[in-house]
Amino acid sequence: MTFGPSEILLITVAALALGILISLLRLFLGPTAPDRVVALDTVNTIVVGLMVGLAAYYEEVVFVDIAVVYALLSFGATMFIARYIERTKENQEAV
Amino acid sequence: MDGWTIAMIVLLAISIFFILLGTIGLHRFPDVYTRLHAATKTTTFGSIFLIAAVIVYGAFRLTEVSGDNAGSFMHLIGMSIIALLALLFTNPTGAHAIARAARRTGVEPEQAVIDDYREVK
Amino acid sequence: MLTFLMTFIGVFLLYLLMVLGTGDGGTFGYLFHWEELVAGLIISLVAAAIARTVLGKAENTKLFVRFPLFLVYIPVWFAALAKANLQVAVMVITGKIRPGIVRIEPGLKTNLGKTILANSITLTPGTLTVDAFDDREEMYIHWIKVKDTKTMDERIKGVCGSFAGWARRLAE
């Protein structure tokens, strides 16, 4: 087996997958809702990096197109969840 | 090993080190604000180096191939830059949204020596 | 008119990045196909006509005019980001933190200046924006290693470093 740039990319993708697992542990442990959102945000960023790495490994540019869309959609999701947490608290105080 | 391989090893090693450090920081730090520090900064920095490595890889493949195949690697480089721009603009904004939601719902910063926000209403 | 031009150039540059490498070895080599360029011009003109009031507010044109300064700003920002990451690395390993939320009044009036400052200091050493307001000048910053400061100027210097000045130069 030759040790060239594509093998290094594969090792990087494996390491990033490990990072996703560590972040998911925080997503399950909590303890508060914002903690879980932070973990989710971290997972999203790492997934975008992982997709770009895989695009270079498989030499399929479509992966990067999907990574861009994923980055923007996950940003929308993060903003929406943050707003949702704020609004839920206000409703509880009003009742 | 040639120069391309060494450049990619250096860039990807920096990227892996900081991203894994950020995920470990999610468990090392006590509350949501300090965890945001760890998660946002390190993953943004790591992504910059990861995408720089992909651009180097695209340039390396450009020197090997010729003709119609060259286009797809230029496309890879261009789209990677767009992915990086998307991350650079959205990451700090998302972190700010989470921090504000946390503070407004009354999550207190742990081990805090000063908290000016308590006076706001 | 300036807002239209600003949106048009921004959209067209993004489009050029997206279609990089579509060429067939013609006039523009393998970089661009001329049909893609014509389509991009039309799309950018339509997008700029629709979105110029959204993206290019009159107060934001200053950033467009001061574009060379922005290019100088990028290395400064990147050096601060690298320093912030080394600091976080040390903190993750040693676990020594002294956090707190502080109030600063950087004296920025426009929303663009506040946005640049807030997003910059989120990625620079030890600071994270918690809250900022449309109508007030104050901002609330989570500071991971609080230094004791007496005056507001000292505090702004400790939190923002040179970035308060940069935001003012870029946007106001």
Tab-separated table of C-alpha atoms in Angstrom:
chain	number	residue	atom	x	y	z
A	1	MET	CA	0.000	0.000	0.000
A	2	THR	CA	1.366	3.386	-0.940
A	3	PHE	CA	1.153	6.249	1.528
A	4	GLY	CA	-0.023	9.213	-0.503
A	5	PRO	CA	-2.353	12.191	-0.071
A	6	SER	CA	-5.561	10.154	-0.448
A	7	GLU	CA	-4.629	7.790	2.424
A	8	ILE	CA	-3.986	10.790	4.677
A	9	LEU	CA	-7.439	12.137	3.760
A	10	LEU	CA	-8.970	8.802	4.779
A	11	ILE	CA	-7.198	8.930	8.169
A	12	THR	CA	-8.505	12.496	8.679
A	13	VAL	CA	-12.081	11.425	7.929
A	14	ALA	CA	-11.755	8.601	10.494
A	15	ALA	CA	-10.454	11.066	13.122
A	16	LEU	CA	-13.331	13.468	12.415
A	17	ALA	CA	-15.819	10.607	12.825
A	18	LEU	CA	-14.271	9.985	16.268
A	19	GLY	CA	-14.791	13.693	17.039
A	20	ILE	CA	-18.470	13.376	16.074
A	21	LEU	CA	-18.836	10.440	18.498
A	22	ILE	CA	-17.272	12.453	21.359
A	23	SER	CA	-19.618	15.390	20.632
A	24	LEU	CA	-22.641	13.077	20.494
A	25	LEU	CA	-21.800	11.955	24.037
A	26	ARG	CA	-22.267	15.568	25.184
A	27	LEU	CA	-25.507	15.708	23.164
A	28	PHE	CA	-26.861	12.767	25.187
A	29	LEU	CA	-25.496	13.885	28.573
A	30	GLY	CA	-26.948	17.416	28.467
A	31	PRO	CA	-27.624	18.605	31.179
A	32	THR	CA	-29.395	21.776	29.892
A	33	ALA	CA	-30.973	22.356	26.476
A	34	PRO	CA	-28.318	24.922	25.368
A	35	ASP	CA	-25.590	22.347	26.121
A	36	ARG	CA	-27.229	19.967	23.677
A	37	VAL	CA	-27.490	22.697	21.029
A	38	VAL	CA	-23.759	23.442	21.407
A	39	ALA	CA	-22.977	19.770	20.840
A	40	LEU	CA	-25.306	19.682	17.812
A	41	ASP	CA	-23.624	22.781	16.360
A	42	THR	CA	-20.207	21.156	16.786
A	43	VAL	CA	-21.415	17.977	15.064
A	44	ASN	CA	-22.770	20.039	12.145
A	45	THR	CA	-19.461	21.873	11.644
A	46	ILE	CA	-17.482	18.624	11.749
A	47	VAL	CA	-19.887	16.973	9.274
A	48	VAL	CA	-19.278	19.803	6.783
A	49	GLY	CA	-15.506	19.313	7.144
A	50	LEU	CA	-15.941	15.546	6.780
A	51	MET	CA	-17.989	15.942	3.581
A	52	VAL	CA	-15.315	18.179	2.025
A	53	GLY	CA	-12.643	15.636	2.965
A	54	LEU	CA	-14.669	12.764	1.467
A	55	ALA	CA	-15.259	14.803	-1.706
A	56	ALA	CA	-11.491	15.086	-2.162
A	57	TYR	CA	-11.012	11.357	-1.393
A	58	TYR	CA	-13.665	10.072	-3.817
A	59	GLU	CA	-13.050	12.968	-6.248
A	60	GLU	CA	-16.789	13.660	-6.418
A	61	VAL	CA	-17.476	17.427	-6.362
A	62	VAL	CA	-21.181	16.823	-5.635
A	63	PHE	CA	-20.214	16.123	-2.003
A	64	VAL	CA	-19.005	19.712	-1.565
A	65	ASP	CA	-22.213	21.102	-3.097
A	66	ILE	CA	-24.159	19.138	-0.495
A	67	ALA	CA	-21.761	20.316	2.242
A	68	VAL	CA	-22.492	23.977	1.403
A	69	VAL	CA	-26.247	23.385	1.515
A	70	TYR	CA	-25.849	21.392	4.745
A	71	ALA	CA	-23.843	24.221	6.357
A	72	LEU	CA	-26.512	26.817	5.546
A	73	LEU	CA	-29.436	24.569	6.577
A	74	SER	CA	-27.752	23.577	9.856
A	75	PHE	CA	-27.168	27.279	10.598
A	76	GLY	CA	-30.901	27.863	10.104
A	77	ALA	CA	-31.664	24.932	12.389
A	78	THR	CA	-29.344	26.269	15.120
A	79	MET	CA	-30.892	29.739	14.945
A	80	PHE	CA	-34.392	28.277	15.042
A	81	ILE	CA	-33.686	26.042	18.065
A	82	ALA	CA	-32.062	28.977	19.913
A	83	ARG	CA	-35.121	31.153	19.231
A	84	TYR	CA	-37.386	28.268	20.287
A	85	ILE	CA	-35.593	27.905	23.639
A	86	GLU	CA	-35.932	31.659	24.259
A	87	ARG	CA	-39.633	31.712	23.361
A	88	THR	CA	-40.534	28.657	25.472
A	89	LYS	CA	-39.053	30.354	28.533
A	90	GLU	CA	-41.029	33.571	27.912
A	91	ASN	CA	-44.291	31.593	27.600
A	92	GLN	CA	-43.618	29.800	30.862
A	93	GLU	CA	-43.102	33.101	32.653
A	94	ALA	CA	-46.310	34.566	31.196
A	95	VAL	CA	-48.463	31.662	32.439
B	1	MET	CA	7.285	11.345	0.085
B	2	ASP	CA	7.133	14.549	-1.918
B	3	GLY	CA	6.333	18.121	-0.920
B	4	TRP	CA	2.598	17.750	-1.602
B	5	THR	CA	2.286	14.846	0.831
B	6	ILE	CA	4.242	16.648	3.573
B	7	ALA	CA	2.148	19.825	3.172
B	8	MET	CA	-1.051	17.792	3.451
B	9	ILE	CA	0.193	15.883	6.522
B	10	VAL	CA	1.036	19.175	8.298
B	11	LEU	CA	-2.288	20.862	7.428
B	12	LEU	CA	-4.431	17.836	8.279
B	13	ALA	CA	-2.527	17.168	11.534
B	14	ILE	CA	-3.250	20.738	12.715
B	15	SER	CA	-6.895	20.349	11.690
B	16	ILE	CA	-7.383	16.987	13.480
B	17	PHE	CA	-5.582	18.206	16.616
B	18	PHE	CA	-7.761	21.291	17.070
B	19	ILE	CA	-11.092	19.646	16.149
B	20	LEU	CA	-10.534	16.737	18.553
B	21	LEU	CA	-9.361	19.206	21.203
B	22	GLY	CA	-12.629	21.123	20.794
B	23	THR	CA	-14.728	17.989	21.237
B	24	ILE	CA	-12.727	17.062	24.350
B	25	GLY	CA	-13.266	20.626	25.580
B	26	LEU	CA	-17.020	19.978	25.408
B	27	HIS	CA	-16.479	17.541	28.298
B	28	ARG	CA	-13.700	19.355	30.168
B	29	PHE	CA	-15.442	22.713	30.682
B	30	PRO	CA	-18.130	23.263	33.331
B	31	ASP	CA	-20.953	25.235	31.637
B	32	VAL	CA	-22.491	26.114	28.299
B	33	TYR	CA	-20.527	29.369	27.728
B	34	THR	CA	-17.081	27.880	28.227
B	35	ARG	CA	-18.118	24.909	26.083
B	36	LEU	CA	-19.090	27.354	23.328
B	37	HIS	CA	-15.591	28.855	23.552
B	38	ALA	CA	-14.061	25.429	23.025
B	39	ALA	CA	-16.455	24.245	20.331
B	40	THR	CA	-16.748	27.342	18.112
B	41	LYS	CA	-13.143	28.507	17.941
B	42	THR	CA	-11.457	25.152	17.511
B	43	THR	CA	-13.844	23.706	14.932
B	44	THR	CA	-13.691	26.901	12.831
B	45	PHE	CA	-9.894	26.930	12.947
B	46	GLY	CA	-9.736	23.191	12.204
B	47	SER	CA	-12.095	23.562	9.236
B	48	ILE	CA	-9.922	26.334	7.758
B	49	PHE	CA	-6.918	23.991	7.760
B	50	LEU	CA	-8.945	20.992	6.538
B	51	ILE	CA	-10.251	22.958	3.560
B	52	ALA	CA	-6.763	24.385	2.914
B	53	ALA	CA	-5.551	20.764	2.745
B	54	VAL	CA	-8.328	19.896	0.265
B	55	ILE	CA	-7.304	22.889	-1.872
B	56	VAL	CA	-3.677	21.672	-1.782
B	57	TYR	CA	-4.930	18.199	-2.778
B	58	GLY	CA	-6.886	19.703	-5.681
B	59	ALA	CA	-3.787	21.606	-6.837
B	60	PHE	CA	-1.729	18.401	-6.549
B	61	ARG	CA	-4.193	16.473	-8.724
B	62	LEU	CA	-4.280	19.393	-11.199
B	63	THR	CA	-0.568	18.867	-11.854
B	64	GLU	CA	-1.198	15.161	-12.618
B	65	VAL	CA	-4.250	15.240	-14.873
B	66	SER	CA	-4.770	17.126	-18.114
B	67	GLY	CA	-7.555	18.178	-20.431
B	68	ASP	CA	-11.192	17.801	-19.409
B	69	ASN	CA	-10.404	16.223	-16.033
B	70	ALA	CA	-8.666	19.419	-14.871
B	71	GLY	CA	-12.043	21.181	-14.717
B	72	SER	CA	-13.425	18.928	-12.009
B	73	PHE	CA	-10.505	19.695	-9.658
B	74	MET	CA	-10.869	23.439	-10.253
B	75	HIS	CA	-14.538	22.982	-9.416
B	76	LEU	CA	-13.523	21.143	-6.219
B	77	ILE	CA	-11.296	24.087	-5.197
B	78	GLY	CA	-13.979	26.716	-5.934
B	79	MET	CA	-16.743	24.891	-4.081
B	80	SER	CA	-14.429	24.229	-1.107
B	81	ILE	CA	-13.796	27.986	-0.799
B	82	ILE	CA	-17.569	28.571	-0.786
B	83	ALA	CA	-18.014	25.922	1.942
B	84	LEU	CA	-15.305	27.682	3.991
B	85	LEU	CA	-17.011	31.080	3.553
B	86	ALA	CA	-20.347	29.572	4.641
B	87	LEU	CA	-18.718	28.165	7.798
B	88	LEU	CA	-16.846	31.407	8.605
B	89	PHE	CA	-20.001	33.530	8.453
B	90	THR	CA	-22.434	31.140	10.157
B	91	ASN	CA	-20.338	29.722	13.026
B	92	PRO	CA	-19.899	32.857	15.204
B	93	THR	CA	-23.502	33.920	14.570
B	94	GLY	CA	-24.801	30.527	15.660
B	95	ALA	CA	-22.612	30.611	18.787
B	96	HIS	CA	-23.935	34.069	19.639
B	97	ALA	CA	-27.558	32.873	19.206
B	98	ILE	CA	-26.985	29.920	21.546
B	99	ALA	CA	-25.238	32.081	24.168
B	100	ARG	CA	-28.054	34.639	24.107
B	101	ALA	CA	-30.759	31.949	24.369
B	102	ALA	CA	-28.902	30.374	27.293
B	103	ARG	CA	-28.469	33.678	29.161
B	104	ARG	CA	-32.042	34.813	28.585
B	105	THR	CA	-33.445	31.510	29.853
B	106	GLY	CA	-31.441	32.040	33.046
B	107	VAL	CA	-28.465	29.673	32.704
B	108	GLU	CA	-25.916	31.166	35.111
B	109	PRO	CA	-22.208	31.113	34.178
B	110	GLU	CA	-20.466	28.711	36.555
B	111	GLN	CA	-17.422	29.786	38.633
B	112	ALA	CA	-18.108	33.342	37.459
B	113	VAL	CA	-16.135	36.101	39.158
B	114	ILE	CA	-18.319	38.833	37.600
B	115	ASP	CA	-21.776	38.837	35.987
B	116	ASP	CA	-22.901	42.232	34.699
B	117	TYR	CA	-25.869	40.704	32.894
B	118	ARG	CA	-27.744	40.208	36.174
B	119	GLU	CA	-28.532	43.962	36.242
B	120	VAL	CA	-30.267	43.921	32.827
B	121	LYS	CA	-33.996	43.737	32.612
C	1	MET	CA	-26.934	52.820	-7.342
C	2	LEU	CA	-23.925	52.003	-5.194
C	3	THR	CA	-25.935	49.380	-3.308
C	4	PHE	CA	-26.970	47.802	-6.629
C	5	LEU	CA	-23.345	47.670	-7.814
C	6	MET	CA	-22.186	46.241	-4.485
C	7	THR	CA	-24.759	43.418	-4.509
C	8	PHE	CA	-24.086	42.703	-8.182
C	9	ILE	CA	-20.319	42.354	-7.688
C	10	GLY	CA	-20.763	40.196	-4.590
C	11	VAL	CA	-23.234	37.822	-6.263
C	12	PHE	CA	-21.180	37.621	-9.464
C	13	LEU	CA	-17.942	36.776	-7.580
C	14	LEU	CA	-19.746	33.981	-5.690
C	15	TYR	CA	-21.135	32.705	-9.005
C	16	LEU	CA	-17.640	32.700	-10.557
C	17	LEU	CA	-16.359	30.578	-7.641
C	18	MET	CA	-19.232	28.122	-8.111
C	19	VAL	CA	-18.699	27.575	-11.844
C	20	LEU	CA	-14.884	27.501	-11.675
C	21	GLY	CA	-13.657	24.625	-13.843
C	22	THR	CA	-16.582	24.285	-16.235
C	23	GLY	CA	-14.570	25.293	-19.300
C	24	ASP	CA	-13.838	23.139	-22.365
C	25	GLY	CA	-10.497	24.682	-23.310
C	26	GLY	CA	-12.014	27.510	-25.342
C	27	THR	CA	-11.554	31.251	-24.895
C	28	PHE	CA	-11.142	31.081	-21.121
C	29	GLY	CA	-9.206	27.799	-21.072
C	30	TYR	CA	-10.533	25.270	-18.585
C	31	LEU	CA	-11.517	27.950	-16.075
C	32	PHE	CA	-14.873	29.153	-17.415
C	33	HIS	CA	-17.215	28.424	-20.278
C	34	TRP	CA	-18.466	31.598	-21.973
C	35	GLU	CA	-22.088	30.404	-21.770
C	36	GLU	CA	-21.728	30.109	-17.997
C	37	LEU	CA	-20.399	33.679	-17.823
C	38	VAL	CA	-23.346	35.075	-19.805
C	39	ALA	CA	-25.819	33.138	-17.637
C	40	GLY	CA	-24.006	34.377	-14.527
C	41	LEU	CA	-24.211	38.012	-15.645
C	42	ILE	CA	-27.980	37.733	-16.210
C	43	ILE	CA	-28.569	35.917	-12.909
C	44	SER	CA	-26.441	38.430	-10.988
C	45	LEU	CA	-28.271	41.412	-12.508
C	46	VAL	CA	-31.682	39.940	-11.612
C	47	ALA	CA	-30.520	38.970	-8.107
C	48	ALA	CA	-29.017	42.431	-7.517
C	49	ALA	CA	-32.229	44.144	-8.687
C	50	ILE	CA	-34.310	42.061	-6.268
C	51	ALA	CA	-31.970	41.905	-3.262
C	52	ARG	CA	-30.229	45.292	-3.242
C	53	THR	CA	-32.437	46.691	-0.478
C	54	VAL	CA	-31.854	43.579	1.645
C	55	LEU	CA	-28.100	43.090	1.310
C	56	GLY	CA	-26.895	46.571	0.456
C	57	LYS	CA	-28.263	49.042	2.958
C	58	ALA	CA	-26.942	52.561	2.455
C	59	GLU	CA	-24.875	52.381	5.663
C	60	ASN	CA	-23.187	49.168	4.487
C	61	THR	CA	-21.642	50.755	1.398
C	62	LYS	CA	-18.743	52.026	3.518
C	63	LEU	CA	-17.437	48.463	3.810
C	64	PHE	CA	-17.588	48.187	0.014
C	65	VAL	CA	-15.683	51.429	-0.511
C	66	ARG	CA	-13.069	50.425	2.087
C	67	PHE	CA	-12.499	47.011	0.549
C	68	PRO	CA	-8.644	47.268	0.526
C	69	LEU	CA	-8.714	47.817	4.280
C	70	PHE	CA	-10.714	44.592	4.614
C	71	LEU	CA	-7.900	42.696	2.900
C	72	VAL	CA	-5.466	44.072	5.497
C	73	TYR	CA	-7.922	43.074	8.232
C	74	ILE	CA	-7.994	39.366	7.252
C	75	PRO	CA	-4.385	38.512	8.335
C	76	VAL	CA	-4.853	40.449	11.598
C	77	TRP	CA	-8.028	38.469	12.256
C	78	PHE	CA	-6.378	35.156	11.359
C	79	ALA	CA	-3.448	35.780	13.724
C	80	ALA	CA	-5.931	36.501	16.528
C	81	LEU	CA	-7.851	33.310	15.683
C	82	ALA	CA	-4.644	31.242	15.849
C	83	LYS	CA	-3.758	32.795	19.220
C	84	ALA	CA	-7.297	32.097	20.511
C	85	ASN	CA	-7.008	28.459	19.547
C	86	LEU	CA	-3.666	28.013	21.290
C	87	GLN	CA	-5.195	29.629	24.388
C	88	VAL	CA	-8.190	27.250	24.285
C	89	ALA	CA	-5.762	24.345	23.831
C	90	VAL	CA	-3.862	25.362	26.980
C	91	MET	CA	-7.144	25.745	28.890
C	92	VAL	CA	-8.506	22.363	27.819
C	93	ILE	CA	-5.274	20.700	28.954
C	94	THR	CA	-4.740	22.588	32.243
C	95	GLY	CA	-8.396	23.337	33.082
C	96	LYS	CA	-7.550	26.794	34.508
C	97	ILE	CA	-10.398	29.229	33.812
C	98	ARG	CA	-11.733	32.416	35.407
C	99	PRO	CA	-14.987	33.143	33.560
C	100	GLY	CA	-17.429	36.028	33.829
C	101	ILE	CA	-19.862	38.133	31.818
C	102	VAL	CA	-18.756	41.765	31.407
C	103	ARG	CA	-20.469	44.815	29.924
C	104	ILE	CA	-18.592	46.984	27.428
C	105	GLU	CA	-19.524	50.117	25.530
C	106	PRO	CA	-17.341	50.134	22.424
C	107	GLY	CA	-19.023	53.280	21.078
C	108	LEU	CA	-20.111	51.831	17.733
C	109	LYS	CA	-23.247	53.345	16.247
C	110	THR	CA	-24.081	51.341	13.114
C	111	ASN	CA	-25.397	47.794	13.055
C	112	LEU	CA	-22.699	46.760	10.590
C	113	GLY	CA	-19.949	47.893	12.977
C	114	LYS	CA	-21.565	46.003	15.853
C	115	THR	CA	-21.907	42.891	13.686
C	116	ILE	CA	-18.259	42.988	12.616
C	117	LEU	CA	-17.076	43.510	16.198
C	118	ALA	CA	-19.377	40.820	17.656
C	119	ASN	CA	-18.450	38.199	15.081
C	120	SER	CA	-14.735	39.048	15.294
C	121	ILE	CA	-14.473	38.826	19.056
C	122	THR	CA	-16.383	35.541	19.116
C	123	LEU	CA	-13.458	34.025	17.232
C	124	THR	CA	-10.631	35.842	19.047
C	125	PRO	CA	-8.854	35.133	22.355
C	126	GLY	CA	-11.061	34.317	25.315
C	127	THR	CA	-14.218	36.227	24.419
C	128	LEU	CA	-17.740	35.335	23.247
C	129	THR	CA	-20.597	37.754	22.521
C	130	VAL	CA	-23.631	36.967	24.685
C	131	ASP	CA	-25.923	39.885	23.873
C	132	ALA	CA	-25.961	42.987	21.682
C	133	PHE	CA	-28.770	45.405	20.917
C	134	ASP	CA	-30.094	47.367	17.961
C	135	ASP	CA	-30.772	50.549	19.881
C	136	ARG	CA	-28.113	50.505	22.624
C	137	GLU	CA	-24.347	50.789	22.350
C	138	GLU	CA	-23.545	48.301	25.103
C	139	MET	CA	-22.619	44.662	24.523
C	140	TYR	CA	-22.361	41.739	26.942
C	141	ILE	CA	-19.302	39.579	26.533
C	142	HIS	CA	-18.501	36.231	28.148
C	143	TRP	CA	-14.828	36.458	29.050
C	144	ILE	CA	-13.074	33.197	29.881
C	145	LYS	CA	-10.091	34.748	31.676
C	146	VAL	CA	-11.342	37.901	33.424
C	147	LYS	CA	-8.696	40.511	34.202
C	148	ASP	CA	-9.467	43.089	36.864
C	149	THR	CA	-10.026	46.460	35.242
C	150	LYS	CA	-11.008	49.824	36.664
C	151	THR	CA	-12.017	52.039	33.740
C	152	MET	CA	-14.166	51.212	30.722
C	153	ASP	CA	-11.279	51.970	28.339
C	154	GLU	CA	-9.065	49.385	30.025
C	155	ARG	CA	-11.876	46.863	29.857
C	156	ILE	CA	-12.556	47.481	26.147
C	157	LYS	CA	-8.835	47.097	25.491
C	158	GLY	CA	-8.761	43.844	27.472
C	159	VAL	CA	-11.814	42.362	25.750
C	160	CYS	CA	-11.509	43.542	22.164
C	161	GLY	CA	-7.794	44.248	21.761
C	162	SER	CA	-7.463	46.167	18.517
C	163	PHE	CA	-10.797	44.992	17.095
C	164	ALA	CA	-12.910	47.893	18.356
C	165	GLY	CA	-10.690	50.204	16.321
C	166	TRP	CA	-10.835	47.892	13.321
C	167	ALA	CA	-14.642	47.728	13.379
C	168	ARG	CA	-14.774	51.529	13.538
C	169	ARG	CA	-12.349	51.906	10.642
C	170	LEU	CA	-14.202	49.348	8.512
C	171	ALA	CA	-17.779	50.410	9.087
C	172	GLU	CA	-18.034	53.954	10.436
